PDB file of C-alpha atoms in Angstrom:
ATOM      1  CA  ALA A   1      12.634  12.140  -1.938  1.00  0.00           C
ATOM      2  CA  GLN A   2       9.653  10.937  -3.907  1.00  0.00           C
ATOM      3  CA  THR A   3       6.160  12.315  -3.307  1.00  0.00           C
ATOM      4  CA  VAL A   4       2.761  11.352  -4.661  1.00  0.00           C
ATOM      5  CA  THR A   5      -0.108  13.834  -4.868  1.00  0.00           C
ATOM      6  CA  GLN A   6      -3.791  13.169  -5.427  1.00  0.00           C
ATOM      7  CA  SER A   7      -5.632  16.470  -5.700  1.00  0.00           C
ATOM      8  CA  GLN A   8      -9.175  15.077  -5.556  1.00  0.00           C
ATOM      9  CA  PRO A   9     -10.035  13.979  -1.991  1.00  0.00           C
ATOM     10  CA  GLU A  10     -13.539  12.882  -3.022  1.00  0.00           C
ATOM     11  CA  MET A  11     -15.297  12.084  -6.282  1.00  0.00           C
ATOM     12  CA  SER A  12     -18.593  10.604  -7.309  1.00  0.00           C
ATOM     13  CA  VAL A  13     -19.857   9.057 -10.520  1.00  0.00           C
ATOM     14  CA  GLN A  14     -23.137   7.645 -11.751  1.00  0.00           C
ATOM     15  CA  GLU A  15     -23.291   3.928 -12.279  1.00  0.00           C
ATOM     16  CA  ALA A  16     -22.253   2.950 -15.833  1.00  0.00           C
ATOM     17  CA  GLU A  17     -20.494   6.285 -16.395  1.00  0.00           C
ATOM     18  CA  THR A  18     -16.770   6.935 -16.752  1.00  0.00           C
ATOM     19  CA  VAL A  19     -14.597   8.661 -14.165  1.00  0.00           C
ATOM     20  CA  THR A  20     -10.952   9.734 -14.120  1.00  0.00           C
ATOM     21  CA  LEU A  21      -8.863   9.989 -10.964  1.00  0.00           C
ATOM     22  CA  SER A  22      -5.785  12.222 -11.050  1.00  0.00           C
ATOM     23  CA  CYS A  23      -2.311  11.602  -9.688  1.00  0.00           C
ATOM     24  CA  THR A  24       0.963  13.445  -9.978  1.00  0.00           C
ATOM     25  CA  TYR A  25       4.311  12.457  -8.553  1.00  0.00           C
ATOM     26  CA  ASP A  26       7.714  13.936  -8.071  1.00  0.00           C
ATOM     27  CA  THR A  27      10.935  12.005  -8.530  1.00  0.00           C
ATOM     28  CA  SER A  28      14.392  12.330  -9.993  1.00  0.00           C
ATOM     29  CA  GLU A  29      14.461   8.624 -10.781  1.00  0.00           C
ATOM     30  CA  SER A  30      14.070   7.374 -14.336  1.00  0.00           C
ATOM     31  CA  ASN A  31      13.361   3.744 -13.528  1.00  0.00           C
ATOM     32  CA  TYR A  32      10.282   3.096 -11.427  1.00  0.00           C
ATOM     33  CA  TYR A  33       6.828   1.572 -11.156  1.00  0.00           C
ATOM     34  CA  LEU A  34       3.478   3.261 -10.657  1.00  0.00           C
ATOM     35  CA  PHE A  35       0.398   1.639  -9.192  1.00  0.00           C
ATOM     36  CA  TRP A  36      -3.231   2.237  -8.450  1.00  0.00           C
ATOM     37  CA  TYR A  37      -4.560   0.428  -5.399  1.00  0.00           C
ATOM     38  CA  LYS A  38      -8.182   0.103  -4.282  1.00  0.00           C
ATOM     39  CA  GLN A  39      -9.188  -0.065  -0.623  1.00  0.00           C
ATOM     40  CA  PRO A  40     -12.897  -0.921  -0.231  1.00  0.00           C
ATOM     41  CA  PRO A  41     -14.723  -0.279   3.025  1.00  0.00           C
ATOM     42  CA  SER A  42     -13.708  -3.796   4.139  1.00  0.00           C
ATOM     43  CA  ARG A  43     -10.155  -2.354   4.253  1.00  0.00           C
ATOM     44  CA  GLN A  44      -8.216  -5.012   2.283  1.00  0.00           C
ATOM     45  CA  MET A  45      -6.015  -3.179  -0.205  1.00  0.00           C
ATOM     46  CA  ILE A  46      -5.903  -4.686  -3.689  1.00  0.00           C
ATOM     47  CA  LEU A  47      -3.851  -3.845  -6.746  1.00  0.00           C
ATOM     48  CA  VAL A  48      -5.907  -2.405  -9.599  1.00  0.00           C
ATOM     49  CA  ILE A  49      -3.291  -1.695 -12.240  1.00  0.00           C
ATOM     50  CA  ARG A  50       0.445  -1.067 -12.571  1.00  0.00           C
ATOM     51  CA  GLN A  51       2.707   0.687 -15.051  1.00  0.00           C
ATOM     52  CA  GLU A  52       6.418   0.313 -15.620  1.00  0.00           C
ATOM     53  CA  ALA A  53       7.951   3.700 -16.359  1.00  0.00           C
ATOM     54  CA  TYR A  54      10.088   2.451 -19.227  1.00  0.00           C
ATOM     55  CA  LYS A  55       6.987   1.265 -21.103  1.00  0.00           C
ATOM     56  CA  GLN A  56       5.376   3.975 -23.192  1.00  0.00           C
ATOM     57  CA  GLN A  57       2.182   2.010 -23.731  1.00  0.00           C
ATOM     58  CA  ASN A  58      -0.513   2.758 -21.184  1.00  0.00           C
ATOM     59  CA  ALA A  59      -1.582  -0.212 -19.066  1.00  0.00           C
ATOM     60  CA  THR A  60      -5.145  -1.514 -19.208  1.00  0.00           C
ATOM     61  CA  GLU A  61      -6.995  -4.058 -17.085  1.00  0.00           C
ATOM     62  CA  ASN A  62     -10.547  -4.673 -18.242  1.00  0.00           C
ATOM     63  CA  ARG A  63     -12.526  -1.517 -17.293  1.00  0.00           C
ATOM     64  CA  PHE A  64      -9.455   0.179 -15.812  1.00  0.00           C
ATOM     65  CA  SER A  65      -6.869   2.074 -17.833  1.00  0.00           C
ATOM     66  CA  VAL A  66      -4.205   4.644 -17.124  1.00  0.00           C
ATOM     67  CA  ASN A  67      -2.894   7.729 -18.859  1.00  0.00           C
ATOM     68  CA  PHE A  68       0.819   7.802 -18.101  1.00  0.00           C
ATOM     69  CA  GLN A  69       2.591  11.037 -19.000  1.00  0.00           C
ATOM     70  CA  LYS A  70       6.206  10.555 -17.918  1.00  0.00           C
ATOM     71  CA  ALA A  71       7.455  14.028 -18.782  1.00  0.00           C
ATOM     72  CA  ALA A  72       4.582  15.638 -16.904  1.00  0.00           C
ATOM     73  CA  LYS A  73       4.893  13.077 -14.066  1.00  0.00           C
ATOM     74  CA  SER A  74       1.204  12.373 -14.295  1.00  0.00           C
ATOM     75  CA  PHE A  75      -0.548   9.036 -13.848  1.00  0.00           C
ATOM     76  CA  SER A  76      -4.352   9.163 -14.032  1.00  0.00           C
ATOM     77  CA  LEU A  77      -6.769   6.239 -13.679  1.00  0.00           C
ATOM     78  CA  LYS A  78      -9.846   5.920 -15.862  1.00  0.00           C
ATOM     79  CA  ILE A  79     -12.680   3.664 -14.761  1.00  0.00           C
ATOM     80  CA  SER A  80     -15.180   2.868 -17.491  1.00  0.00           C
ATOM     81  CA  ASP A  81     -18.707   1.539 -16.968  1.00  0.00           C
ATOM     82  CA  SER A  82     -18.524   2.276 -13.238  1.00  0.00           C
ATOM     83  CA  GLN A  83     -20.082  -0.325 -10.968  1.00  0.00           C
ATOM     84  CA  LEU A  84     -21.331  -0.103  -7.383  1.00  0.00           C
ATOM     85  CA  GLY A  85     -18.447  -2.356  -6.316  1.00  0.00           C
ATOM     86  CA  ASP A  86     -15.983   0.298  -7.476  1.00  0.00           C
ATOM     87  CA  THR A  87     -16.910   2.401  -4.439  1.00  0.00           C
ATOM     88  CA  ALA A  88     -13.668   2.606  -2.454  1.00  0.00           C
ATOM     89  CA  MET A  89     -10.584   4.653  -1.601  1.00  0.00           C
ATOM     90  CA  TYR A  90      -8.131   4.719  -4.481  1.00  0.00           C
ATOM     91  CA  PHE A  91      -4.441   5.235  -3.841  1.00  0.00           C
ATOM     92  CA  CYS A  92      -1.837   6.157  -6.403  1.00  0.00           C
ATOM     93  CA  ALA A  93       1.582   4.756  -5.514  1.00  0.00           C
ATOM     94  CA  PHE A  94       5.224   4.886  -6.607  1.00  0.00           C
ATOM     95  CA  MET A  95       8.118   2.473  -6.201  1.00  0.00           C
ATOM     96  CA  LYS A  96      11.705   2.765  -7.361  1.00  0.00           C
ATOM     97  CA  ARG A  97      12.934  -0.105  -9.474  1.00  0.00           C
ATOM     98  CA  LYS A  98      15.981  -2.252  -8.717  1.00  0.00           C
ATOM     99  CA  THR A  99      16.457  -1.434  -5.062  1.00  0.00           C
ATOM    100  CA  SER A 100      17.272  -3.833  -2.248  1.00  0.00           C
ATOM    101  CA  TYR A 101      13.755  -3.561  -0.846  1.00  0.00           C
ATOM    102  CA  ASP A 102      10.294  -2.509  -1.980  1.00  0.00           C
ATOM    103  CA  LYS A 103       9.351   0.848  -0.496  1.00  0.00           C
ATOM    104  CA  VAL A 104       5.989   1.782  -1.940  1.00  0.00           C
ATOM    105  CA  ILE A 105       5.095   5.453  -1.508  1.00  0.00           C
ATOM    106  CA  PHE A 106       1.372   6.101  -1.444  1.00  0.00           C
ATOM    107  CA  GLY A 107      -0.595   9.247  -2.159  1.00  0.00           C
ATOM    108  CA  PRO A 108      -3.285  10.505   0.247  1.00  0.00           C
ATOM    109  CA  GLY A 109      -6.072   8.783  -1.661  1.00  0.00           C
ATOM    110  CA  THR A 110      -9.288   9.669  -3.473  1.00  0.00           C
ATOM    111  CA  SER A 111     -12.615   8.490  -2.104  1.00  0.00           C
ATOM    112  CA  LEU A 112     -14.805   7.367  -5.003  1.00  0.00           C
ATOM    113  CA  SER A 113     -18.538   6.872  -4.616  1.00  0.00           C
ATOM    114  CA  VAL A 114     -20.536   5.181  -7.374  1.00  0.00           C
ATOM    115  CA  ILE A 115     -24.142   6.354  -7.271  1.00  0.00           C
ATOM    116  CA  PRO A 116     -26.944   4.045  -8.422  1.00  0.00           C
TER     117      PRO A 116
ATOM    118  CA  GLU B   1      -9.467 -12.374  -0.203  1.00  0.00           C
ATOM    119  CA  THR B   2      -5.698 -12.216  -0.586  1.00  0.00           C
ATOM    120  CA  GLY B   3      -4.692 -15.107   1.699  1.00  0.00           C
ATOM    121  CA  VAL B   4      -2.876 -12.716   4.054  1.00  0.00           C
ATOM    122  CA  THR B   5      -4.308 -12.635   7.565  1.00  0.00           C
ATOM    123  CA  GLN B   6      -3.662 -10.324  10.492  1.00  0.00           C
ATOM    124  CA  SER B   7      -4.475 -10.486  14.181  1.00  0.00           C
ATOM    125  CA  PRO B   8      -6.004  -9.021  16.161  1.00  0.00           C
ATOM    126  CA  THR B   9      -8.566  -7.048  14.156  1.00  0.00           C
ATOM    127  CA  HIS B  10      -8.816  -4.269  16.724  1.00  0.00           C
ATOM    128  CA  LEU B  11      -6.701  -3.354  19.717  1.00  0.00           C
ATOM    129  CA  ILE B  12      -6.879  -0.666  22.385  1.00  0.00           C
ATOM    130  CA  LYS B  13      -3.802   0.268  24.380  1.00  0.00           C
ATOM    131  CA  THR B  14      -2.756   3.119  26.644  1.00  0.00           C
ATOM    132  CA  ARG B  15       0.145   5.458  26.146  1.00  0.00           C
ATOM    133  CA  GLY B  16       3.490   3.954  27.188  1.00  0.00           C
ATOM    134  CA  GLN B  17       2.408   0.341  26.704  1.00  0.00           C
ATOM    135  CA  GLN B  18       3.855  -2.133  24.249  1.00  0.00           C
ATOM    136  CA  VAL B  19       1.960  -3.951  21.495  1.00  0.00           C
ATOM    137  CA  THR B  20       2.570  -6.911  19.182  1.00  0.00           C
ATOM    138  CA  LEU B  21       0.697  -7.289  15.896  1.00  0.00           C
ATOM    139  CA  ARG B  22       0.796 -10.464  13.844  1.00  0.00           C
ATOM    140  CA  CYS B  23       0.694 -11.274  10.167  1.00  0.00           C
ATOM    141  CA  SER B  24       0.403 -14.592   8.384  1.00  0.00           C
ATOM    142  CA  SER B  25       1.712 -14.404   4.824  1.00  0.00           C
ATOM    143  CA  GLN B  26       0.191 -15.968   1.768  1.00  0.00           C
ATOM    144  CA  SER B  27       1.529 -19.486   1.283  1.00  0.00           C
ATOM    145  CA  GLY B  28       5.031 -19.517  -0.219  1.00  0.00           C
ATOM    146  CA  HIS B  29       5.641 -15.794   0.218  1.00  0.00           C
ATOM    147  CA  ASN B  30       9.042 -15.107   1.813  1.00  0.00           C
ATOM    148  CA  THR B  31       8.856 -11.303   1.920  1.00  0.00           C
ATOM    149  CA  VAL B  32       6.669  -9.196   4.177  1.00  0.00           C
ATOM    150  CA  SER B  33       6.277  -5.444   4.503  1.00  0.00           C
ATOM    151  CA  TRP B  34       4.517  -3.456   7.197  1.00  0.00           C
ATOM    152  CA  TYR B  35       2.719  -0.153   6.688  1.00  0.00           C
ATOM    153  CA  GLN B  36       1.094   2.381   9.007  1.00  0.00           C
ATOM    154  CA  GLN B  37      -2.077   4.044   7.719  1.00  0.00           C
ATOM    155  CA  ALA B  38      -3.264   6.981   9.807  1.00  0.00           C
ATOM    156  CA  LEU B  39      -6.901   7.974   9.470  1.00  0.00           C
ATOM    157  CA  GLY B  40      -7.592   9.699   6.170  1.00  0.00           C
ATOM    158  CA  GLN B  41      -4.084   9.134   4.824  1.00  0.00           C
ATOM    159  CA  GLY B  42      -2.248   6.729   2.580  1.00  0.00           C
ATOM    160  CA  PRO B  43      -0.140   3.935   4.044  1.00  0.00           C
ATOM    161  CA  GLN B  44       3.437   4.709   5.076  1.00  0.00           C
ATOM    162  CA  PHE B  45       6.187   2.107   4.758  1.00  0.00           C
ATOM    163  CA  ILE B  46       7.603   0.954   8.101  1.00  0.00           C
ATOM    164  CA  PHE B  47       9.970  -1.875   7.091  1.00  0.00           C
ATOM    165  CA  GLN B  48      10.387  -5.017   5.014  1.00  0.00           C
ATOM    166  CA  TYR B  49      11.626  -8.487   5.942  1.00  0.00           C
ATOM    167  CA  TYR B  50      13.081 -10.974   3.491  1.00  0.00           C
ATOM    168  CA  ARG B  51      13.961 -14.478   4.643  1.00  0.00           C
ATOM    169  CA  GLU B  52      13.889 -13.463   8.338  1.00  0.00           C
ATOM    170  CA  GLU B  53      16.133 -10.403   7.925  1.00  0.00           C
ATOM    171  CA  GLU B  54      15.110  -6.750   7.839  1.00  0.00           C
ATOM    172  CA  ASN B  55      16.267  -5.475   4.456  1.00  0.00           C
ATOM    173  CA  GLY B  56      14.737  -2.020   4.371  1.00  0.00           C
ATOM    174  CA  ARG B  57      13.214   0.581   6.686  1.00  0.00           C
ATOM    175  CA  GLY B  58      11.193   3.759   6.370  1.00  0.00           C
ATOM    176  CA  ASN B  59      11.281   6.842   8.592  1.00  0.00           C
ATOM    177  CA  PHE B  60      10.123   5.185  11.788  1.00  0.00           C
ATOM    178  CA  PRO B  61      11.954   5.238  15.148  1.00  0.00           C
ATOM    179  CA  PRO B  62      13.643   2.145  16.629  1.00  0.00           C
ATOM    180  CA  ARG B  63      10.715   1.537  18.975  1.00  0.00           C
ATOM    181  CA  PHE B  64       9.064   0.042  15.883  1.00  0.00           C
ATOM    182  CA  SER B  65      10.632  -3.384  15.448  1.00  0.00           C
ATOM    183  CA  GLY B  66       9.768  -6.622  13.748  1.00  0.00           C
ATOM    184  CA  LEU B  67      10.395 -10.293  13.362  1.00  0.00           C
ATOM    185  CA  GLN B  68       9.912 -12.764  10.563  1.00  0.00           C
ATOM    186  CA  PHE B  69       9.774 -16.442  11.458  1.00  0.00           C
ATOM    187  CA  PRO B  70      10.978 -19.504   9.495  1.00  0.00           C
ATOM    188  CA  ASN B  71       7.417 -20.116   8.303  1.00  0.00           C
ATOM    189  CA  TYR B  72       7.482 -16.478   7.048  1.00  0.00           C
ATOM    190  CA  SER B  73       4.811 -15.256   9.436  1.00  0.00           C
ATOM    191  CA  SER B  74       5.699 -11.898  10.930  1.00  0.00           C
ATOM    192  CA  GLU B  75       5.291  -9.643  13.947  1.00  0.00           C
ATOM    193  CA  LEU B  76       5.341  -5.888  14.351  1.00  0.00           C
ATOM    194  CA  ASN B  77       6.262  -4.680  17.836  1.00  0.00           C
ATOM    195  CA  VAL B  78       5.790  -1.127  19.005  1.00  0.00           C
ATOM    196  CA  ASN B  79       7.225  -0.033  22.359  1.00  0.00           C
ATOM    197  CA  ALA B  80       6.409   3.046  24.424  1.00  0.00           C
ATOM    198  CA  LEU B  81       3.175   3.699  22.560  1.00  0.00           C
ATOM    199  CA  GLU B  82       2.285   7.296  21.730  1.00  0.00           C
ATOM    200  CA  LEU B  83      -1.094   8.765  20.846  1.00  0.00           C
ATOM    201  CA  ASP B  84       0.093   9.305  17.249  1.00  0.00           C
ATOM    202  CA  ASP B  85       0.638   5.561  16.880  1.00  0.00           C
ATOM    203  CA  SER B  86      -3.139   5.180  16.566  1.00  0.00           C
ATOM    204  CA  ALA B  87      -3.619   3.884  13.030  1.00  0.00           C
ATOM    205  CA  LEU B  88      -4.448   0.933  10.820  1.00  0.00           C
ATOM    206  CA  TYR B  89      -1.412  -1.328  10.490  1.00  0.00           C
ATOM    207  CA  LEU B  90      -1.188  -3.285   7.259  1.00  0.00           C
ATOM    208  CA  CYS B  91       1.108  -6.108   6.318  1.00  0.00           C
ATOM    209  CA  ALA B  92       1.749  -7.202   2.759  1.00  0.00           C
ATOM    210  CA  SER B  93       3.459 -10.350   1.522  1.00  0.00           C
ATOM    211  CA  LYS B  94       5.046 -11.299  -1.777  1.00  0.00           C
ATOM    212  CA  LEU B  95       7.289 -13.894  -3.326  1.00  0.00           C
ATOM    213  CA  GLY B  96      10.911 -12.978  -3.835  1.00  0.00           C
ATOM    214  CA  GLY B  97      13.149 -10.209  -2.460  1.00  0.00           C
ATOM    215  CA  THR B  98      12.510  -7.244  -4.737  1.00  0.00           C
ATOM    216  CA  GLY B  99      11.015  -6.637  -8.101  1.00  0.00           C
ATOM    217  CA  LEU B 100       7.562  -6.488  -9.518  1.00  0.00           C
ATOM    218  CA  ASN B 101       6.024  -9.564  -7.934  1.00  0.00           C
ATOM    219  CA  GLU B 102       2.697  -8.346  -6.613  1.00  0.00           C
ATOM    220  CA  GLN B 103       2.303  -7.555  -2.940  1.00  0.00           C
ATOM    221  CA  PHE B 104      -0.840  -8.925  -1.300  1.00  0.00           C
ATOM    222  CA  PHE B 105      -2.214  -6.973   1.633  1.00  0.00           C
ATOM    223  CA  GLY B 106      -3.911  -8.207   4.764  1.00  0.00           C
ATOM    224  CA  PRO B 107      -7.070  -6.618   6.188  1.00  0.00           C
ATOM    225  CA  GLY B 108      -5.120  -4.708   8.836  1.00  0.00           C
ATOM    226  CA  THR B 109      -5.142  -4.239  12.595  1.00  0.00           C
ATOM    227  CA  ARG B 110      -6.785  -1.102  13.938  1.00  0.00           C
ATOM    228  CA  LEU B 111      -4.725   0.155  16.904  1.00  0.00           C
ATOM    229  CA  THR B 112      -6.128   2.818  19.206  1.00  0.00           C
ATOM    230  CA  VAL B 113      -3.828   4.405  21.774  1.00  0.00           C
ATOM    231  CA  LEU B 114      -5.550   6.245  24.636  1.00  0.00           C
TER     232      LEU B 114
END
């Protein structure tokens, strides 16, 4: 069975600074996707960034980038130039590829506070 | 906003009762998944419906059941409610059966079981 671990329950960062959220996962699969989701206090979960395991190049989306280390089963999220709107719960998530349905496995989350 | 809506926003039930939660998918999306998010935890996959058929299920008992309608809206039904069923219930819709089409989440229904 796959598991996702986020070892930092809470983090804080000064506005305009850079912060890195950690995630590790355990799987015997070789073909999968990894995601970072953001859940602001309004509760609606949104996709921040995704990585396909077969791609060696780390994904980037504007101020968000990942460090994907497949051998170490590590998938960290870096947020640059932090903004007040980045305050939210962040969930790391895993999904096997090429299955008959999409079962996304989420980690326990990291609560990020951006301080003015 | 993602275009996925859920109703009601909040709900209070007592142990042993039954509850129905509703989800309206984003236009054109034929796949919907339901998740249970207990307080302070990440969401857990309950099941997925594709074109009105359940095509995948997580580790939830049969008292958790669902429906997907021809317009692709969806219901989650929970029978014989237990205290541990108290959680935020999220639905997510996407286009297509499986693959990397993005899932769009609704705002959730907060269920409290007393």
